[in-house]
mmCIF file of C-alpha atoms in Angstrom:
data_model
loop_
_atom_site.group_PDB
_atom_site.id
_atom_site.type_symbol
_atom_site.label_atom_id
_atom_site.label_comp_id
_atom_site.label_asym_id
_atom_site.label_seq_id
_atom_site.Cartn_x
_atom_site.Cartn_y
_atom_site.Cartn_z
ATOM 1 C CA MET O 71 67.878 167.814 131.566
ATOM 2 C CA PRO O 72 64.585 167.239 128.449
ATOM 3 C CA PRO O 73 64.634 169.677 125.701
ATOM 4 C CA ARG O 74 63.383 173.258 125.597
ATOM 5 C CA TYR O 75 61.018 173.933 122.485
ATOM 6 C CA ILE O 76 60.185 177.447 121.655
ATOM 7 C CA THR O 77 56.988 177.714 119.696
ATOM 8 C CA GLY O 78 55.542 180.483 117.392
ATOM 9 C CA PRO O 79 56.318 183.918 116.898
ATOM 10 C CA ASP O 80 59.529 183.185 119.293
ATOM 11 C CA ALA O 81 60.993 180.578 117.245
ATOM 12 C CA MET O 82 63.958 181.831 114.995
ATOM 13 C CA LEU O 83 61.926 180.933 111.765
ATOM 14 C CA GLY O 84 58.448 181.098 113.517
ATOM 15 C CA GLY O 85 57.158 177.309 113.881
ATOM 16 C CA LEU O 86 59.485 175.249 116.403
ATOM 17 C CA ASP O 87 63.077 175.574 117.846
ATOM 18 C CA ILE O 88 64.651 172.777 119.547
ATOM 19 C CA ILE O 89 66.885 173.480 122.601
ATOM 20 C CA LEU O 90 69.225 170.164 124.109
ATOM 21 C CA SER O 91 72.106 171.169 126.212
ATOM 22 C CA LEU O 92 74.975 169.594 127.893
ATOM 23 C CA THR O 93 76.788 170.413 130.821
ATOM 24 C CA PRO O 94 80.498 170.738 130.337
ATOM 25 C CA GLU O 95 80.805 166.361 131.464
ATOM 26 C CA GLU O 96 78.437 165.646 128.754
ATOM 27 C CA THR O 97 80.394 168.000 125.789
ATOM 28 C CA GLU O 98 83.325 166.095 126.232
ATOM 29 C CA LEU O 99 82.177 162.954 125.984
ATOM 30 C CA LEU O 100 80.339 163.396 122.778
ATOM 31 C CA GLY O 101 82.924 165.041 121.059
ATOM 32 C CA ALA O 102 82.077 166.678 118.136
ATOM 33 C CA ASP O 103 79.398 164.136 117.774
ATOM 34 C CA ALA O 104 76.947 165.725 119.064
ATOM 35 C CA ARG O 105 77.343 168.240 116.445
ATOM 36 C CA GLN O 106 76.791 165.694 113.471
ATOM 37 C CA LEU O 107 73.861 164.301 115.639
ATOM 38 C CA SER O 108 72.071 167.611 116.028
ATOM 39 C CA ALA O 109 73.059 168.523 112.230
ATOM 40 C CA SER O 110 71.467 164.431 111.318
ATOM 41 C CA PHE O 111 68.013 165.192 113.699
ATOM 42 C CA HIS O 112 68.186 168.487 112.205
ATOM 43 C CA GLU O 113 68.366 166.455 107.971
ATOM 44 C CA LEU O 114 65.836 164.180 109.663
ATOM 45 C CA LEU O 115 63.026 166.405 110.671
ATOM 46 C CA LEU O 116 63.414 168.366 107.140
ATOM 47 C CA THR O 117 63.089 165.027 104.949
ATOM 48 C CA LEU O 118 60.333 163.844 107.607
ATOM 49 C CA THR O 119 58.328 167.280 106.433
ATOM 50 C CA HIS O 120 59.128 166.921 102.644
ATOM 51 C CA LEU O 121 57.383 163.228 102.104
ATOM 52 C CA ARG O 122 54.677 164.310 104.621
ATOM 53 C CA ARG O 123 53.932 167.856 102.624
ATOM 54 C CA GLU O 124 55.452 166.017 99.104
ATOM 55 C CA GLY O 125 55.391 162.452 99.778
ATOM 56 C CA LEU O 126 59.289 163.484 97.721
ATOM 57 C CA LEU O 127 63.171 164.638 98.564
ATOM 58 C CA ALA O 128 62.836 167.662 95.982
ATOM 59 C CA PRO O 129 60.378 170.164 95.017
ATOM 60 C CA GLU O 130 58.052 167.925 92.635
ATOM 61 C CA GLU O 131 58.121 171.210 89.771
ATOM 62 C CA THR O 132 62.172 170.710 90.224
ATOM 63 C CA GLU O 133 63.253 168.089 86.579
ATOM 64 C CA ASP O 134 66.835 168.668 86.908
ATOM 65 C CA ARG O 135 68.442 165.502 87.823
ATOM 66 C CA ALA O 136 71.155 167.279 89.754
ATOM 67 C CA VAL O 137 69.135 169.095 92.044
ATOM 68 C CA ILE O 138 67.488 165.889 93.542
ATOM 69 C CA ALA O 139 69.863 163.967 93.247
ATOM 70 C CA GLU O 140 71.291 165.959 96.220
ATOM 71 C CA TYR O 141 68.492 166.442 98.293
ATOM 72 C CA TYR O 142 67.970 162.144 97.323
ATOM 73 C CA ARG O 143 72.323 162.033 99.114
ATOM 74 C CA GLU O 144 71.994 165.221 101.884
ATOM 75 C CA SER O 145 68.854 163.050 103.944
ATOM 76 C CA LEU O 146 69.738 159.262 102.821
ATOM 77 C CA VAL O 147 73.459 160.284 103.884
ATOM 78 C CA ALA O 148 72.390 161.746 107.053
ATOM 79 C CA LEU O 149 69.392 159.057 108.060
ATOM 80 C CA ALA O 150 71.122 156.121 106.430
ATOM 81 C CA ARG O 151 75.377 156.664 107.366
ATOM 82 C CA THR O 152 74.644 158.329 110.567
ATOM 83 C CA LEU O 153 71.981 157.997 112.672
ATOM 84 C CA GLN O 154 71.352 154.371 111.761
ATOM 85 C CA PRO O 155 74.279 152.437 112.705
ATOM 86 C CA ARG O 156 74.616 155.039 115.794
ATOM 87 C CA LEU O 157 71.492 154.601 116.411
ATOM 88 C CA ALA O 158 72.184 151.182 116.697
ATOM 89 C CA GLY O 159 75.168 151.170 118.158
ATOM 90 C CA THR O 160 73.785 152.795 121.194
ATOM 91 C CA VAL O 161 71.278 150.417 121.267
ATOM 92 C CA ASP O 162 73.090 147.612 121.151
ATOM 93 C CA ALA O 163 75.842 149.244 123.798
ATOM 94 C CA ALA O 164 73.166 149.140 126.584
ATOM 95 C CA ILE O 165 72.118 145.964 126.005
ATOM 96 C CA ARG O 166 75.091 144.696 126.404
ATOM 97 C CA ALA O 167 75.097 146.866 129.813
ATOM 98 C CA HIS O 168 71.663 145.691 131.168
ATOM 99 C CA ALA O 169 72.798 142.392 130.808
ATOM 100 C CA GLU O 170 77.088 143.185 132.446
ATOM 101 C CA ARG O 171 74.791 145.141 135.520
ATOM 102 C CA GLY O 172 73.115 142.245 135.993
ATOM 103 C CA GLY O 173 69.573 143.565 134.633
ATOM 104 C CA THR O 174 67.480 140.484 133.889
ATOM 105 C CA ILE O 175 65.775 139.350 130.152
ATOM 106 C CA ALA O 176 62.068 140.724 132.468
ATOM 107 C CA ASP O 177 63.135 144.558 132.510
ATOM 108 C CA LEU O 178 65.016 144.370 128.391
ATOM 109 C CA THR O 179 61.753 143.330 127.321
ATOM 110 C CA ARG O 180 59.599 145.980 129.072
ATOM 111 C CA ALA O 181 62.527 148.020 128.290
ATOM 112 C CA LEU O 182 62.595 147.542 124.307
ATOM 113 C CA ASP O 183 58.249 146.830 124.026
ATOM 114 C CA VAL O 184 58.781 143.408 121.980
ATOM 115 C CA PRO O 185 57.578 139.934 123.104
ATOM 116 C CA ARG O 186 59.659 138.015 125.838
ATOM 117 C CA SER O 187 61.598 136.164 122.817
ATOM 118 C CA THR O 188 62.154 138.218 121.024
ATOM 119 C CA ALA O 189 64.277 140.697 123.707
ATOM 120 C CA GLN O 190 66.390 137.310 125.080
ATOM 121 C CA SER O 191 67.029 136.227 120.945
ATOM 122 C CA ARG O 192 68.150 140.376 121.103
ATOM 123 C CA ARG O 193 69.945 140.022 123.795
ATOM 124 C CA LYS O 194 71.898 136.504 123.483
ATOM 125 C CA VAL O 195 72.954 138.104 119.722
ATOM 126 C CA VAL O 196 74.683 141.306 120.957
ATOM 127 C CA THR O 197 76.400 139.292 124.148
ATOM 128 C CA THR O 198 77.511 136.303 122.003
ATOM 129 C CA ALA O 199 79.322 138.386 119.961
ATOM 130 C CA PRO O 200 82.386 141.105 120.192
ATOM 131 C CA PRO O 201 81.138 144.862 119.939
ATOM 132 C CA SER O 202 80.609 146.330 116.585
ATOM 133 C CA PRO O 203 82.773 148.538 115.787
ATOM 134 C CA TRP O 204 79.953 151.370 115.724
ATOM 135 C CA GLU O 205 78.685 149.507 119.237
ATOM 136 C CA MET O 206 82.204 150.341 120.491
ATOM 137 C CA TRP O 207 81.876 154.223 119.399
ATOM 138 C CA ALA O 208 78.480 154.843 121.624
ATOM 139 C CA ALA O 209 80.248 153.582 124.958
ATOM 140 C CA THR O 210 84.333 155.049 123.851
ATOM 141 C CA PRO O 211 84.222 159.196 124.001
ATOM 142 C CA ASN O 212 84.806 161.040 121.250
ATOM 143 C CA LYS O 213 85.568 157.996 118.965
ATOM 144 C CA ASN O 214 84.226 157.125 114.968
ATOM 145 C CA PRO O 215 84.573 155.118 113.092
ATOM 146 C CA ASP O 216 83.959 156.078 110.081
ATOM 147 C CA THR O 217 88.462 157.428 110.459
ATOM 148 C CA ASN O 218 89.278 154.608 112.670
ATOM 149 C CA THR O 219 90.663 157.198 114.407
ATOM 150 C CA GLN O 220 89.995 158.973 118.159
ATOM 151 C CA GLU O 221 89.038 163.205 117.012
ATOM 152 C CA SER O 222 90.786 166.523 117.838
ATOM 153 C CA ARG O 223 88.562 167.056 121.253
#
């Protein structure tokens, strides 16, 4: 099911609500990751608004170094420590699964929207190496490489 959007005065803050719905099975498979990823996605959207509005993350009138540092810390944790490795691991897991199921280089080229040589090289890099911790995270229910333990359900 695609996301649902509520805009304008019906949205909680009067702008945009994004509603992502999951089945019970999807919820079970994702566990706590669903909440963490949605919170990080929210931080991504907020970071984009700050950068697009002001070109910076902390309010311009703020001179307090601790306040400025906290703005950047929250954004970078969400983007660099949470979203980026999970996205990379998920892409690698999808490339590996595609290859294991007989997907062609031509199909991968179209899916990644890259030249054939790039798709071929990317697939070779992924499939000739063992799965990374984040690739295993993507393919394993409730597994978090940050803690190396199964998360509680």
